[in-house]
Amino acid sequence: MAAIKVHGSPLSTATQRVLACLYEKGVDFQFVSINMAAGEHKSDNFLALNPFGQVPAFEDGDLKLFESRAITHYVAHEYADKGTQLLIPGSNKEAAVLTLWQEVEAQQFNSPSSTLAWELFYKPFFGTATDAAKVEENETKLGKVLDVYETRLSQSRYLASDYFTLADLYHLPNIQCLLATSAKKLLESRPHVNAWVKEITARPAWSKVLAMQKQ
Amino acid sequence: MATPVKVHGPPLSTAVSRVLACLIEKDVPFQLIPVNMAKGEHKSPDFLKIQPFGQVPAFQDEAISLFESRAICRYVCEKYAEKGNKGLYGTNPLAKASIDQWVEAEGQSFNPPSSVLVFQLAFAPRMKLKQDESLISQNETKLEKVLEVYEKRLGESRFLAGDEFSLADLSHLPNAHYLVTATDRGEMFTSKKNVGRWWGEISSRDSWKKVVDMQKQST
């Protein structure tokens, strides 16, 4: 039985972030589906794995972790010699560029893109009304962030380097949601962002994550 | 020789003070370069070259230019691993994973509601801006839920990531400091047994006291 377990939902963007990383690294894992509709993520059992009552939670032998970006960071280091190289080995300077763009995703991209995904993708799915004012506000915010990305991606093939790394991977779940909504225009209207989106969403490991949603 | 490490930004900024606390914990000398935000210097073309989002801090060390306070802190801890507080970012991969987890919790769960409250309750009145009561109320509720998780965790563990003070605790200092000392919501921290005990410990570290001094001197 695999030492690695991921507890989560294939529909959760944070869970998908971890799954994408595990598929890129080609490491075996067991997926434990958490029934969020039934409130399983708030059960005492689950709270022992993630005290915030959020998915995903992660185990590797005795190690227990939560927060998708901490989990993926651990996996990328622990299994550095397996599968896709998701880190930038070498000097502190080069590694720092990766850390920088990981933080940019977490602090600049995540909030407006998550809000848009919630309003335009998840709410219709759950049959709740979209808040048009929130959509407009967050499209403006995300647009400004993507302007910075457009400049960056005109100088660098991927965000942190000339090859795909964790920094690019972090963006996949929210990008996939946005592509299924009217907000995709924000990505498609910026040529370098658009080319980058097409490349990263076409990765085989990402297709495996999407296939899990259909099960 | 000029000090290679430069931090651009005002010490009153929470993100800038996060970096300053880390540099002082690690005993890394640095030069603080003022950025006149009232005059919009952080949106000037020169500043946008070192921080394309037009925010503080920006950071330079020898040939590297960085931004995002938590990325800067991680870089400082890795580059200067043997200086100052050697355990700040853990001394083995498992310790580091636990610290990463709680730095992410700070960034994803603690920071958003606490930042709103710091702005609304500490900065807006001083800037003569109207406060948004509904925003305050929503974010108090969110922050309270986060602090309940912390109360339980800090009953099991002396610091967030383990028995030693780490980058995870440090990351919380800037926002918590303003909430406790510059607003009337400090009780959210001080009235909780474990969170109160933790706050007392981390805020009385020499490194944080030095940052607070720098903040006072800058006004």
Short mmCIF file of C-alpha atoms in Angstrom, two decimals:
data_model
loop_
_atom_site.label_atom_id
_atom_site.label_comp_id
_atom_site.label_asym_id
_atom_site.label_seq_id
_atom_site.Cartn_x
_atom_site.Cartn_y
_atom_site.Cartn_z
CA MET A 1 0.00 0.00 0.00
CA ALA A 2 1.31 3.45 -0.90
CA ALA A 3 2.90 5.39 1.95
CA ILE A 4 1.45 8.58 0.51
CA LYS A 5 -2.21 9.38 1.06
CA VAL A 6 -4.11 12.40 -0.17
CA HIS A 7 -7.43 13.14 1.51
CA GLY A 8 -9.55 15.47 -0.59
CA SER A 9 -11.99 16.04 -3.41
CA PRO A 10 -11.17 15.95 -7.14
CA LEU A 11 -13.26 19.13 -7.51
CA SER A 12 -11.21 21.09 -4.98
CA THR A 13 -8.57 23.36 -6.53
CA ALA A 14 -6.22 22.91 -3.60
CA THR A 15 -6.54 19.11 -3.83
CA GLN A 16 -5.86 19.30 -7.57
CA ARG A 17 -2.68 21.26 -6.88
CA VAL A 18 -1.33 18.37 -4.81
CA LEU A 19 -2.49 15.69 -7.28
CA ALA A 20 -0.81 17.53 -10.18
CA CYS A 21 2.46 17.53 -8.26
CA LEU A 22 2.24 13.82 -7.40
CA TYR A 23 1.47 12.89 -11.02
CA GLU A 24 4.36 15.04 -12.28
CA LYS A 25 6.69 13.25 -9.84
CA GLY A 26 5.30 9.82 -10.77
CA VAL A 27 5.09 8.73 -7.12
CA ASP A 28 2.46 6.24 -5.97
CA PHE A 29 -0.30 7.50 -3.75
CA GLN A 30 -3.66 6.52 -2.38
CA PHE A 31 -6.52 8.96 -2.89
CA VAL A 32 -9.02 9.09 -0.04
CA SER A 33 -12.18 10.81 -1.17
CA ILE A 34 -13.69 13.20 1.37
CA ASN A 35 -17.45 13.66 1.12
CA MET A 36 -17.71 17.42 1.48
CA ALA A 37 -21.42 17.52 0.71
CA ALA A 38 -21.88 15.39 3.84
CA GLY A 39 -19.55 17.67 5.85
CA GLU A 40 -16.89 15.01 6.25
CA HIS A 41 -14.15 17.70 6.15
CA LYS A 42 -15.52 19.05 9.44
CA SER A 43 -15.58 15.68 11.18
CA ASP A 44 -13.30 15.04 14.17
CA ASN A 45 -11.37 12.44 12.17
CA PHE A 46 -10.61 14.89 9.42
CA LEU A 47 -9.89 17.79 11.76
CA ALA A 48 -7.12 15.64 13.22
CA LEU A 49 -5.49 15.80 9.76
CA ASN A 50 -6.33 19.43 8.97
CA PRO A 51 -7.43 21.55 11.94
CA PHE A 52 -8.82 24.19 9.56
CA GLY A 53 -11.33 21.65 8.21
CA GLN A 54 -10.20 22.17 4.62
CA VAL A 55 -9.05 19.82 1.87
CA PRO A 56 -6.54 18.49 1.12
CA ALA A 57 -4.80 16.70 3.94
CA PHE A 58 -1.69 14.61 3.24
CA GLU A 59 0.24 11.76 4.79
CA ASP A 60 3.61 10.27 3.89
CA GLY A 61 4.27 7.51 6.39
CA ASP A 62 4.19 9.24 9.78
CA LEU A 63 4.36 12.74 8.33
CA LYS A 64 1.06 14.60 8.25
CA LEU A 65 0.69 17.89 6.41
CA PHE A 66 -1.92 20.36 5.20
CA GLU A 67 -1.82 23.51 2.98
CA SER A 68 -1.38 22.45 -0.66
CA ARG A 69 1.67 24.66 -1.24
CA ALA A 70 3.49 23.23 1.79
CA ILE A 71 2.59 19.68 0.68
CA THR A 72 3.80 20.21 -2.90
CA HIS A 73 6.96 21.89 -1.66
CA TYR A 74 7.68 18.86 0.54
CA VAL A 75 6.92 16.37 -2.27
CA ALA A 76 9.09 18.24 -4.79
CA HIS A 77 12.05 18.18 -2.39
CA GLU A 78 11.58 14.70 -0.93
CA TYR A 79 11.20 13.11 -4.37
CA ALA A 80 13.56 15.48 -6.18
CA ASP A 81 15.16 12.68 -8.15
CA LYS A 82 11.88 11.21 -9.44
CA GLY A 83 9.77 12.28 -12.41
CA THR A 84 9.64 15.91 -13.55
CA GLN A 85 12.16 18.33 -12.07
CA LEU A 86 9.86 20.89 -10.45
CA LEU A 87 12.54 22.79 -8.52
CA ILE A 88 15.49 24.92 -9.57
CA PRO A 89 18.57 23.19 -8.17
CA GLY A 90 21.77 25.15 -7.79
CA SER A 91 22.41 28.42 -6.05
CA ASN A 92 20.24 30.16 -3.46
CA LYS A 93 19.77 32.91 -6.03
CA GLU A 94 18.15 30.60 -8.57
CA ALA A 95 16.03 28.82 -5.97
CA ALA A 96 14.86 32.22 -4.72
CA VAL A 97 13.37 33.09 -8.11
CA LEU A 98 11.18 29.98 -7.80
CA THR A 99 10.14 30.93 -4.26
CA LEU A 100 9.29 34.41 -5.48
CA TRP A 101 6.90 33.24 -8.21
CA GLN A 102 5.34 30.67 -5.85
CA GLU A 103 4.55 33.56 -3.50
CA VAL A 104 3.24 35.68 -6.38
CA GLU A 105 0.74 32.90 -7.14
CA ALA A 106 -0.24 32.61 -3.47
CA GLN A 107 -0.48 36.33 -2.74
CA GLN A 108 -1.41 38.03 -6.03
CA PHE A 109 -3.00 35.49 -8.39
CA ASN A 110 -4.85 33.20 -6.01
CA SER A 111 -7.29 35.63 -4.40
CA PRO A 112 -8.88 37.26 -7.47
CA SER A 113 -8.78 34.03 -9.52
CA SER A 114 -10.34 32.02 -6.68
CA THR A 115 -13.11 34.59 -6.28
CA LEU A 116 -13.81 34.52 -10.02
CA ALA A 117 -13.75 30.70 -10.05
CA TRP A 118 -16.23 30.68 -7.16
CA GLU A 119 -18.57 33.24 -8.75
CA LEU A 120 -18.44 32.05 -12.36
CA PHE A 121 -17.70 28.32 -12.12
CA TYR A 122 -18.76 26.86 -8.77
CA LYS A 123 -21.82 28.98 -7.96
CA PRO A 124 -23.62 28.09 -11.22
CA PHE A 125 -22.67 24.45 -10.58
CA PHE A 126 -24.34 24.67 -7.13
CA GLY A 127 -27.25 26.73 -8.50
CA THR A 128 -26.43 29.93 -6.56
CA ALA A 129 -26.62 33.45 -8.07
CA THR A 130 -23.40 35.12 -9.27
CA ASP A 131 -22.45 38.50 -7.71
CA ALA A 132 -21.78 40.71 -10.76
CA ALA A 133 -20.05 43.44 -8.74
CA LYS A 134 -17.59 40.95 -7.25
CA VAL A 135 -16.90 39.58 -10.74
CA GLU A 136 -16.14 43.04 -12.12
CA GLU A 137 -13.93 43.98 -9.17
CA ASN A 138 -11.92 40.76 -9.39
CA GLU A 139 -11.60 40.81 -13.17
CA THR A 140 -9.98 44.22 -12.80
CA LYS A 141 -7.64 42.97 -10.05
CA LEU A 142 -6.72 39.81 -11.94
CA GLY A 143 -6.16 41.85 -15.12
CA LYS A 144 -3.52 43.94 -13.36
CA VAL A 145 -1.77 40.81 -12.08
CA LEU A 146 -1.85 39.25 -15.55
CA ASP A 147 -0.29 42.42 -17.02
CA VAL A 148 2.76 41.71 -14.84
CA TYR A 149 2.68 38.06 -15.97
CA GLU A 150 2.50 39.14 -19.63
CA THR A 151 5.72 41.13 -19.24
CA ARG A 152 7.41 38.34 -17.29
CA LEU A 153 6.41 35.64 -19.80
CA SER A 154 7.73 37.74 -22.67
CA GLN A 155 11.16 37.50 -20.98
CA SER A 156 10.98 33.95 -19.61
CA ARG A 157 9.34 30.88 -21.13
CA TYR A 158 7.87 29.84 -17.78
CA LEU A 159 7.42 31.97 -14.70
CA ALA A 160 10.53 31.05 -12.72
CA SER A 161 12.77 29.58 -15.41
CA ASP A 162 12.92 28.34 -18.98
CA TYR A 163 11.32 25.08 -17.85
CA PHE A 164 8.06 24.16 -16.04
CA THR A 165 8.34 24.34 -12.26
CA LEU A 166 6.16 24.32 -9.13
CA ALA A 167 5.48 28.03 -9.68
CA ASP A 168 3.65 27.28 -12.95
CA LEU A 169 1.97 24.16 -11.50
CA TYR A 170 0.41 26.17 -8.65
CA HIS A 171 -1.67 28.11 -11.21
CA LEU A 172 -3.24 25.12 -12.98
CA PRO A 173 -6.35 24.52 -10.84
CA ASN A 174 -7.68 28.09 -10.89
CA ILE A 175 -6.73 28.55 -14.55
CA GLN A 176 -8.67 25.44 -15.50
CA CYS A 177 -11.78 26.86 -13.77
CA LEU A 178 -11.39 30.23 -15.47
CA LEU A 179 -11.07 28.62 -18.91
CA ALA A 180 -14.58 27.25 -18.48
CA THR A 181 -16.01 30.73 -17.82
CA SER A 182 -16.28 34.17 -19.47
CA ALA A 183 -13.18 35.20 -17.48
CA LYS A 184 -11.06 33.19 -19.92
CA LYS A 185 -10.87 36.37 -21.98
CA LEU A 186 -8.39 37.73 -19.42
CA LEU A 187 -6.03 34.87 -20.27
CA GLU A 188 -6.69 34.69 -24.00
CA SER A 189 -6.27 38.41 -24.64
CA ARG A 190 -2.64 38.43 -23.45
CA PRO A 191 -0.50 36.59 -26.04
CA HIS A 192 2.33 35.37 -23.78
CA VAL A 193 -0.04 34.43 -20.95
CA ASN A 194 -2.25 32.64 -23.49
CA ALA A 195 0.67 30.62 -24.91
CA TRP A 196 1.82 29.69 -21.39
CA VAL A 197 -1.71 28.64 -20.37
CA LYS A 198 -1.99 26.40 -23.43
CA GLU A 199 1.36 24.75 -22.69
CA ILE A 200 0.83 24.07 -19.00
CA THR A 201 -2.75 22.83 -19.32
CA ALA A 202 -1.68 20.38 -22.03
CA ARG A 203 0.72 18.53 -19.72
CA PRO A 204 -0.10 14.79 -19.39
CA ALA A 205 0.07 14.94 -15.58
CA TRP A 206 -2.62 17.64 -15.59
CA SER A 207 -4.84 15.51 -17.85
CA LYS A 208 -4.63 12.75 -15.24
CA VAL A 209 -5.90 15.17 -12.57
CA LEU A 210 -8.82 16.19 -14.81
CA ALA A 211 -9.64 12.53 -15.51
CA MET A 212 -10.17 12.00 -11.77
CA GLN A 213 -13.10 14.43 -11.87
CA LYS A 214 -14.94 12.14 -14.23
CA GLN A 215 -14.83 9.13 -11.95
CA MET B 1 32.20 48.03 1.60
CA ALA B 2 28.53 48.91 1.27
CA THR B 3 26.13 46.43 2.86
CA PRO B 4 24.88 44.21 0.05
CA VAL B 5 21.47 43.56 1.60
CA LYS B 6 19.00 46.35 0.90
CA VAL B 7 15.34 46.50 1.92
CA HIS B 8 13.21 49.12 0.20
CA GLY B 9 10.12 50.29 2.08
CA PRO B 10 8.81 51.90 5.26
CA PRO B 11 9.19 49.91 8.52
CA LEU B 12 5.53 50.67 9.31
CA SER B 13 4.48 48.41 6.42
CA THR B 14 3.54 44.95 7.72
CA ALA B 15 5.25 43.18 4.83
CA VAL B 16 8.43 45.24 5.24
CA SER B 17 8.51 44.57 8.99
CA ARG B 18 8.18 40.82 8.31
CA VAL B 19 11.44 40.97 6.34
CA LEU B 20 13.17 43.19 8.92
CA ALA B 21 12.28 40.77 11.72
CA CYS B 22 13.76 37.89 9.74
CA LEU B 23 17.00 39.75 8.92
CA ILE B 24 17.46 40.71 12.57
CA GLU B 25 16.76 37.12 13.77
CA LYS B 26 19.39 35.91 11.33
CA ASP B 27 21.93 38.62 12.32
CA VAL B 28 22.19 39.78 8.72
CA PRO B 29 23.21 43.42 8.37
CA PHE B 30 21.08 45.42 5.99
CA GLN B 31 20.42 48.89 4.69
CA LEU B 32 16.86 50.21 4.89
CA ILE B 33 16.01 52.43 1.95
CA PRO B 34 12.99 54.67 2.42
CA VAL B 35 10.15 54.63 -0.10
CA ASN B 36 7.84 57.63 0.07
CA MET B 37 4.47 55.97 -0.39
CA ALA B 38 2.52 59.14 0.37
CA LYS B 39 4.15 60.59 -2.76
CA GLY B 40 3.48 57.42 -4.78
CA GLU B 41 7.14 56.47 -5.06
CA HIS B 42 6.16 52.76 -5.01
CA LYS B 43 4.35 53.27 -8.31
CA SER B 44 7.22 55.10 -10.02
CA PRO B 45 8.87 53.49 -13.09
CA ASP B 46 12.15 53.07 -11.15
CA PHE B 47 10.46 51.22 -8.31
CA LEU B 48 8.33 49.08 -10.64
CA LYS B 49 11.60 47.75 -12.06
CA ILE B 50 12.37 46.08 -8.73
CA GLN B 51 8.75 45.33 -7.73
CA PRO B 52 6.43 45.08 -10.72
CA PHE B 53 3.30 44.98 -8.53
CA GLY B 54 4.19 48.39 -7.05
CA GLN B 55 4.20 47.15 -3.45
CA VAL B 56 6.69 47.17 -0.61
CA PRO B 57 9.09 45.62 0.23
CA ALA B 58 11.57 45.19 -2.56
CA PHE B 59 14.84 43.47 -1.65
CA GLN B 60 18.34 43.23 -3.06
CA ASP B 61 21.30 41.08 -2.07
CA GLU B 62 24.46 41.11 -4.21
CA ALA B 63 23.22 40.15 -7.65
CA ILE B 64 19.68 39.17 -6.73
CA SER B 65 16.53 41.26 -6.68
CA LEU B 66 13.46 39.84 -4.94
CA PHE B 67 9.98 40.73 -3.71
CA GLU B 68 7.14 39.07 -1.74
CA SER B 69 8.06 39.19 1.96
CA ARG B 70 7.64 35.43 2.58
CA ALA B 71 9.86 34.59 -0.43
CA ILE B 72 12.47 37.06 0.83
CA CYS B 73 12.36 35.51 4.32
CA ARG B 74 12.84 32.00 2.92
CA TYR B 75 15.78 33.20 0.79
CA VAL B 76 17.41 34.91 3.78
CA CYS B 77 17.03 31.76 5.89
CA GLU B 78 18.53 29.53 3.17
CA LYS B 79 21.36 31.85 2.15
CA TYR B 80 22.38 32.72 5.70
CA ALA B 81 21.57 29.31 7.22
CA GLU B 82 24.63 29.38 9.47
CA LYS B 83 23.99 32.88 10.85
CA GLY B 84 21.91 34.04 13.78
CA ASN B 85 18.91 31.84 14.63
CA LYS B 86 19.92 28.66 12.78
CA GLY B 87 16.63 26.88 13.43
CA LEU B 88 14.41 29.66 12.14
CA TYR B 89 13.50 27.67 8.99
CA GLY B 90 14.21 24.23 10.49
CA THR B 91 17.38 22.19 10.38
CA ASN B 92 15.91 19.10 8.68
CA PRO B 93 13.29 18.46 5.97
CA LEU B 94 10.51 17.37 8.35
CA ALA B 95 10.91 20.48 10.51
CA LYS B 96 10.93 22.61 7.38
CA ALA B 97 7.73 20.96 6.10
CA SER B 98 5.94 21.77 9.35
CA ILE B 99 7.18 25.37 9.24
CA ASP B 100 6.09 25.69 5.59
CA GLN B 101 2.66 24.40 6.55
CA TRP B 102 2.16 27.11 9.18
CA VAL B 103 3.70 29.86 7.02
CA GLU B 104 1.09 28.89 4.40
CA ALA B 105 -1.64 28.91 7.07
CA GLU B 106 -0.52 32.44 7.96
CA GLY B 107 -0.49 33.53 4.35
CA GLN B 108 -3.77 31.88 3.36
CA SER B 109 -5.93 31.95 6.52
CA PHE B 110 -4.55 34.47 9.03
CA ASN B 111 -3.29 37.21 6.74
CA PRO B 112 -6.43 38.03 4.69
CA PRO B 113 -8.81 38.80 7.59
CA SER B 114 -6.11 40.30 9.86
CA SER B 115 -4.85 42.59 7.05
CA VAL B 116 -8.34 43.95 6.49
CA LEU B 117 -8.77 44.58 10.22
CA VAL B 118 -5.34 46.25 10.52
CA PHE B 119 -6.20 48.58 7.66
CA GLN B 120 -9.75 49.32 8.81
CA LEU B 121 -9.03 49.71 12.52
CA ALA B 122 -5.43 50.96 12.74
CA PHE B 123 -4.69 52.77 9.50
CA ALA B 124 -8.01 54.11 8.17
CA PRO B 125 -8.74 56.33 11.20
CA ARG B 126 -5.22 57.81 11.04
CA MET B 127 -5.62 58.42 7.32
CA LYS B 128 -9.06 59.97 7.99
CA LEU B 129 -10.72 57.33 5.80
CA LYS B 130 -14.22 56.05 6.50
CA GLN B 131 -14.35 52.60 8.05
CA ASP B 132 -16.45 49.83 6.53
CA GLU B 133 -18.36 48.28 9.43
CA SER B 134 -19.63 45.31 7.47
CA LEU B 135 -16.13 44.46 6.26
CA ILE B 136 -14.85 44.77 9.83
CA SER B 137 -17.55 42.48 11.15
CA GLN B 138 -17.07 39.82 8.44
CA ASN B 139 -13.33 39.71 8.98
CA GLU B 140 -13.55 39.63 12.76
CA THR B 141 -15.67 36.49 12.42
CA LYS B 142 -13.15 34.94 10.00
CA LEU B 143 -10.16 35.82 12.17
CA GLU B 144 -11.89 34.50 15.29
CA LYS B 145 -12.32 31.09 13.61
CA VAL B 146 -8.63 31.02 12.69
CA LEU B 147 -7.60 31.96 16.23
CA GLU B 148 -9.75 29.13 17.59
CA VAL B 149 -7.66 26.71 15.53
CA TYR B 150 -4.51 28.37 16.86
CA GLU B 151 -5.79 28.16 20.45
CA LYS B 152 -6.10 24.38 20.10
CA ARG B 153 -2.77 24.00 18.30
CA LEU B 154 -0.89 26.15 20.82
CA GLY B 155 -2.27 24.03 23.63
CA GLU B 156 -0.45 21.06 22.05
CA SER B 157 2.69 22.82 20.86
CA ARG B 158 4.72 25.68 22.30
CA PHE B 159 5.05 27.40 18.93
CA LEU B 160 3.02 26.84 15.78
CA ALA B 161 5.38 24.48 13.97
CA GLY B 162 6.91 22.80 17.01
CA ASP B 163 8.91 23.46 20.16
CA GLU B 164 11.04 26.23 18.72
CA PHE B 165 10.23 29.72 17.47
CA SER B 166 10.23 29.63 13.66
CA LEU B 167 9.50 31.60 10.53
CA ALA B 168 5.88 30.47 10.96
CA ASP B 169 5.47 32.43 14.21
CA LEU B 170 7.55 35.34 12.88
CA SER B 171 5.23 35.70 9.88
CA HIS B 172 2.37 36.56 12.23
CA LEU B 173 4.15 39.33 14.15
CA PRO B 174 3.41 42.34 11.91
CA ASN B 175 -0.39 42.07 11.71
CA ALA B 176 -0.85 40.76 15.26
CA HIS B 177 1.28 43.61 16.62
CA TYR B 178 -0.99 46.26 15.14
CA LEU B 179 -4.15 44.47 16.23
CA VAL B 180 -2.92 44.15 19.81
CA THR B 181 -1.30 47.58 20.21
CA ALA B 182 -3.13 49.89 17.80
CA THR B 183 -6.77 48.71 17.91
CA ASP B 184 -9.32 47.74 20.54
CA ARG B 185 -9.49 44.15 19.21
CA GLY B 186 -6.30 43.00 20.97
CA GLU B 187 -8.44 40.81 23.23
CA MET B 188 -8.94 38.43 20.35
CA PHE B 189 -5.35 37.39 21.11
CA THR B 190 -4.76 38.29 24.75
CA SER B 191 -7.94 36.81 26.22
CA LYS B 192 -7.19 33.34 24.85
CA LYS B 193 -5.05 31.26 27.18
CA ASN B 194 -2.72 29.63 24.64
CA VAL B 195 -2.76 32.30 21.94
CA GLY B 196 -2.18 34.93 24.65
CA ARG B 197 0.78 32.99 26.05
CA TRP B 198 2.21 32.55 22.53
CA TRP B 199 1.71 36.21 21.66
CA GLY B 200 3.51 37.25 24.84
CA GLU B 201 6.48 35.04 23.97
CA ILE B 202 6.91 35.93 20.32
CA SER B 203 6.33 39.66 20.72
CA SER B 204 8.95 39.96 23.45
CA ARG B 205 11.76 38.58 21.31
CA ASP B 206 14.65 41.02 20.95
CA SER B 207 14.37 40.96 17.18
CA TRP B 208 10.73 42.07 17.23
CA LYS B 209 11.44 44.77 19.81
CA LYS B 210 14.08 46.17 17.45
CA VAL B 211 11.60 46.23 14.57
CA VAL B 212 9.04 48.05 16.73
CA ASP B 213 11.75 50.59 17.62
CA MET B 214 12.47 51.13 13.94
CA GLN B 215 8.75 51.67 13.36
CA LYS B 216 8.57 54.23 16.19
CA GLN B 217 11.66 56.07 14.97
CA SER B 218 10.22 56.36 11.47
CA THR B 219 7.16 58.37 12.57
#
